[in-house]
Amino acid sequence: MPIPNATPSSPRLHLVADDEDHSGCRALLQVLDRIGDKWTVMVVGTLARGPMRFNAIQRAINGISHRMLTLTLRGLERDGMVERRAFATIPPKVEYELTPLGRSLIAPLDTLMGWAQENRPTIEQAQTGYDGRPQGD
Amino acid sequence: MPIPNATPSSPRLHLVADDEDHSGCRALLQVLDRIGDKWTVMVVGTLARGPMRFNAIQRAINGISHRMLTLTLRGLERDGMVERRAFATIPPKVEYELTPLGRSLIAPLDTLMGWAQENRPTIEQAQTGYDGRPQGD
DNA sequence: CCGCATCCGATATGATACTG
DNA sequence: CAGTATCATATCGGATGCGG
């Protein structure tokens, strides 16, 4: 076991380490399966400001359908990232809120977003070069 | 300012910050569109060990089809994350290697993987609880 | 207001075979 | 060995309508 201290924030490169099987990679894929869809990140980002009602979330995201918001929230709720509180009033009122687990996801997501913002120009430049490149080159 | 905790290692929580439009969120979604598919992360993780030939990658990943590996590598190449070097020998030999841009993605990906590994038990526990919960509870 | 079911098109993935 | 094309299928996401 070549890992002396199990500090959570230790900067080991799990993705590259070959001391273990691809268990870390599989864990990453599990998470990407969750947040890699079209709306989950947007919903998490919206709920990061605080509890919000269903229609408020839908208005905030603008483009998400009624159905997909329901499904996305269900998935997040199932994973323990979002808590749902329904009030049996007329009309009904349902509030959604990020759990501590859900909030803890924001930091790593933000790290990825920092990378995305920094490298977007480079990526788009590479894409343009690739698309404009003739076959024989 | 309803945001209590700002992680020391990240100057700003872009995902939550409301001073700008959702431009950061969009950048994040762009990246997730790329790496959020079924194989990209696995390919990046495999190439992280060094340059590798097409069939070597396919054998390393085990489960990926010929076609999907081709498409995944094409996408990564287009984004400037992978460089492709073809040798016109018989039989042909093609090597793929992570570019500096591709390697720079490993760190944020690793951050996310750390989160995934730490919280996988919590998530699975939440899923079990959710699935076993009767409607009336 | 919120949730669910149904239908339907778009897209992602996989199997297979052919080419250089 | 590496790449491409074609076909089949599964899943995703959107529109819509009904129910509580």
XYZ file of C-alpha atoms (C1' of nucleotides) in Angstrom:
314
model
C 0.000 0.000 0.000
C 2.032 2.949 -1.260
C -0.248 5.552 0.221
C 1.035 6.771 3.578
C -1.514 9.384 4.563
C -5.110 9.407 3.491
C -5.602 13.148 3.530
C -8.673 13.858 1.394
C -7.193 16.872 -0.323
C -3.831 15.249 -1.006
C -2.786 15.940 -4.591
C -2.217 12.369 -5.721
C -3.018 11.637 -9.336
C -5.434 8.760 -8.847
C -6.340 8.783 -12.482
C -2.799 7.909 -13.444
C -1.767 5.812 -10.481
C -1.516 2.175 -11.390
C -1.106 0.856 -7.869
C -4.778 0.067 -7.753
C -7.266 -1.230 -10.266
C -9.406 1.270 -12.132
C -11.669 1.621 -9.102
C -11.045 5.343 -8.902
C -11.742 5.722 -12.581
C -14.976 3.817 -12.149
C -15.999 6.099 -9.306
C -15.351 9.057 -11.544
C -17.409 7.516 -14.313
C -20.266 6.965 -11.880
C -20.289 10.635 -10.996
C -20.024 11.703 -14.618
C -22.979 9.476 -15.392
C -24.936 11.581 -12.931
C -23.739 15.084 -13.639
C -22.835 14.526 -17.270
C -26.375 14.863 -18.510
C -27.891 17.969 -19.961
C -29.313 19.684 -16.901
C -27.949 18.374 -13.599
C -25.077 20.841 -13.332
C -27.389 23.731 -14.128
C -29.836 22.636 -11.455
C -27.087 22.227 -8.863
C -25.715 25.624 -9.752
C -29.143 27.187 -9.426
C -29.904 25.546 -6.101
C -26.489 26.610 -4.821
C -28.007 30.021 -4.033
C -30.445 28.464 -1.617
C -33.776 26.618 -1.445
C -36.084 27.189 -4.367
C -39.499 26.152 -5.580
C -40.072 24.008 -8.621
C -41.298 26.717 -10.942
C -38.659 29.135 -9.716
C -35.966 26.687 -10.741
C -37.576 26.186 -14.107
C -37.762 29.921 -14.716
C -34.147 30.332 -13.607
C -32.823 27.751 -16.018
C -34.811 28.772 -19.059
C -34.856 26.021 -21.603
C -35.432 23.062 -19.344
C -38.739 21.336 -19.795
C -41.139 20.565 -17.009
C -40.458 16.898 -17.458
C -36.672 17.107 -17.447
C -36.614 19.266 -14.351
C -38.707 16.661 -12.577
C -36.442 13.842 -13.685
C -33.268 15.746 -12.864
C -34.508 16.622 -9.399
C -35.588 13.028 -8.833
C -32.140 11.803 -9.721
C -30.453 14.313 -7.460
C -32.840 13.468 -4.669
C -32.170 9.768 -5.077
C -28.435 10.393 -4.843
C -28.907 12.383 -1.656
C -27.768 15.633 -3.257
C -31.098 17.421 -2.993
C -33.792 17.409 -0.350
C -37.400 17.824 -1.324
C -39.944 19.413 0.985
C -43.585 19.347 -0.047
C -46.247 21.474 1.625
C -49.763 20.123 1.250
C -51.282 23.544 0.693
C -53.592 24.729 -2.037
C -51.955 25.289 -4.410
C -49.198 22.836 -3.553
C -45.760 24.181 -2.766
C -42.583 22.153 -3.104
C -39.166 23.383 -2.132
C -35.862 21.899 -3.168
C -32.601 22.432 -1.363
C -29.061 21.205 -1.740
C -27.985 18.804 1.004
C -24.476 19.025 2.510
C -23.476 16.302 0.070
C -24.855 18.341 -2.795
C -23.062 21.453 -1.625
C -19.813 19.524 -1.294
C -19.976 18.822 -5.010
C -19.763 22.499 -5.864
C -16.057 22.827 -5.070
C -14.774 20.078 -7.405
C -17.231 21.239 -10.026
C -15.855 24.706 -9.658
C -12.334 23.409 -10.149
C -13.427 21.866 -13.416
C -15.170 25.070 -14.394
C -12.007 27.026 -13.753
C -10.186 24.741 -16.128
C -12.971 25.101 -18.661
C -12.837 28.893 -18.579
C -9.070 29.016 -18.791
C -8.800 26.618 -21.685
C -11.874 27.389 -23.715
C -9.980 29.661 -26.100
C -7.324 26.998 -26.642
C -9.941 24.357 -27.272
C -11.923 26.443 -29.715
C -8.747 27.358 -31.501
C -7.831 23.685 -31.798
C -11.291 22.907 -33.132
C -11.081 25.601 -35.745
C -7.680 24.358 -36.825
C -8.877 20.780 -36.982
C -12.004 21.596 -38.955
C -10.144 23.726 -41.462
C -7.368 21.227 -41.972
C -7.251 19.446 -45.342
C -7.048 15.676 -45.279
C -3.588 15.356 -46.767
C -1.825 17.455 -44.141
C -24.319 37.350 0.546
C -25.876 33.962 1.181
C -22.680 32.035 0.521
C -21.048 31.059 3.792
C -18.027 29.016 2.844
C -15.528 29.907 0.171
C -13.005 27.130 -0.288
C -9.534 28.527 0.353
C -7.986 26.829 -2.649
C -10.417 28.452 -5.055
C -10.570 32.227 -5.100
C -14.147 32.465 -6.320
C -17.030 30.046 -6.502
C -17.877 30.793 -10.090
C -20.724 28.327 -10.113
C -22.482 30.280 -7.419
C -21.298 33.779 -8.162
C -24.063 35.898 -9.583
C -21.903 38.870 -10.587
C -21.621 37.518 -14.077
C -24.019 35.766 -16.365
C -23.951 31.994 -16.548
C -20.923 32.144 -18.819
C -18.842 30.057 -16.451
C -21.637 27.555 -16.142
C -21.817 27.355 -19.910
C -18.085 26.719 -20.135
C -18.500 23.921 -17.631
C -21.356 22.459 -19.640
C -19.213 22.561 -22.763
C -16.537 20.492 -21.065
C -19.070 18.079 -19.638
C -20.468 17.642 -23.115
C -17.020 16.447 -24.126
C -15.958 14.306 -21.195
C -19.440 13.323 -20.107
C -19.796 10.586 -22.666
C -19.169 6.943 -22.048
C -15.482 6.583 -22.932
C -13.585 9.890 -23.044
C -12.477 9.872 -19.421
C -11.317 6.279 -19.712
C -9.275 7.105 -22.801
C -7.699 10.152 -21.181
C -6.881 8.118 -18.093
C -5.298 5.418 -20.226
C -3.243 7.830 -22.300
C -2.108 9.558 -19.127
C 0.542 6.828 -18.754
C 2.127 7.808 -22.038
C 1.797 7.428 -25.795
C -0.050 4.340 -26.925
C -1.117 2.629 -30.108
C -4.711 2.237 -31.164
C -5.082 -1.430 -30.389
C -3.160 -1.073 -27.139
C -5.692 1.491 -25.968
C -8.552 -0.743 -26.977
C -7.089 -3.681 -25.092
C -6.457 -1.502 -22.044
C -10.022 -0.294 -21.849
C -11.774 -3.583 -22.456
C -15.334 -3.040 -23.434
C -14.892 -0.186 -25.873
C -15.695 -1.017 -29.460
C -13.398 -0.309 -32.351
C -15.780 2.308 -33.607
C -16.239 4.154 -30.330
C -12.523 4.329 -29.700
C -12.091 5.897 -33.114
C -14.818 8.440 -32.477
C -13.582 9.239 -28.980
C -10.022 9.765 -30.190
C -11.283 11.930 -33.047
C -13.153 14.127 -30.607
C -10.166 14.477 -28.320
C -7.921 15.227 -31.253
C -10.298 17.864 -32.524
C -10.297 19.534 -29.115
C -6.515 19.554 -29.069
C -6.304 17.132 -26.150
C -4.689 14.306 -28.064
C -2.086 14.249 -30.802
C -2.183 11.549 -33.440
C 0.950 10.325 -35.163
C 0.570 7.912 -38.049
C 3.462 5.911 -39.515
C 2.917 4.730 -43.065
C 4.478 1.355 -42.457
C 3.159 -2.084 -43.224
C 1.246 -2.833 -41.121
C 0.254 0.720 -40.286
C 1.134 2.092 -36.865
C -0.663 4.964 -35.200
C 0.293 6.423 -31.868
C -1.830 8.665 -29.703
C -0.495 10.938 -27.016
C -1.959 13.453 -24.629
C -1.054 17.048 -25.469
C -0.155 19.521 -22.706
C -3.783 20.653 -22.836
C -4.932 17.073 -22.405
C -2.569 16.537 -19.515
C -3.759 19.730 -17.857
C -7.229 18.222 -17.692
C -6.045 15.400 -15.467
C -5.747 17.526 -12.351
C -9.320 18.882 -12.255
C -10.560 15.458 -13.259
C -8.632 14.018 -10.372
C -10.223 16.502 -8.008
C -13.605 15.292 -9.124
C -12.495 11.691 -8.760
C -11.360 12.372 -5.214
C -14.823 13.649 -4.440
C -16.343 10.618 -6.124
C -14.296 8.181 -4.097
C -14.948 9.958 -0.826
C -18.678 10.232 -1.314
C -19.533 7.053 -3.141
C -20.604 5.267 0.072
C -22.837 8.185 1.026
C -24.408 8.277 -2.409
C -25.059 4.556 -2.563
C -26.528 4.681 0.898
C -28.848 7.488 -0.172
C -29.882 5.521 -3.249
C -30.679 2.442 -1.200
C -32.706 4.513 1.220
C -34.577 6.232 -1.597
C -35.345 3.019 -3.456
C -36.573 1.212 -0.362
C -38.751 4.077 0.792
C -42.503 3.520 0.548
C -44.572 6.255 -1.056
C -46.357 7.307 2.099
C -43.264 7.978 4.142
C -48.498 24.335 -8.553
C -46.504 20.051 -8.967
C -45.987 15.197 -10.680
C -46.663 11.468 -13.871
C -47.693 8.967 -18.260
C -47.522 8.785 -23.112
C -45.878 9.579 -27.516
C -42.209 10.809 -30.645
C -37.909 12.398 -32.645
C -32.863 12.935 -31.907
C -28.733 11.076 -30.560
C -25.345 7.764 -28.632
C -23.602 3.342 -28.752
C -22.669 -1.299 -30.572
C -22.144 -5.070 -34.311
C -20.481 -6.009 -38.535
C -18.164 -5.845 -42.774
C -15.181 -3.598 -46.166
C -10.823 -0.825 -47.449
C -5.949 0.513 -47.520
C -3.204 -2.542 -37.830
C -6.127 1.315 -38.345
C -10.176 3.624 -40.264
C -14.800 4.100 -42.358
C -19.608 3.037 -43.536
C -23.952 0.922 -42.625
C -27.495 -0.815 -39.910
C -29.934 -1.805 -35.488
C -31.082 -0.543 -30.911
C -31.325 1.848 -26.482
C -31.539 5.862 -24.114
C -32.338 10.874 -23.768
C -34.963 14.748 -24.100
C -39.162 17.535 -25.555
C -44.303 18.226 -26.124
C -48.520 17.431 -24.373
C -52.346 16.119 -21.480
C -54.382 14.265 -17.050
C -54.544 13.944 -11.981
C -53.933 15.475 -7.179
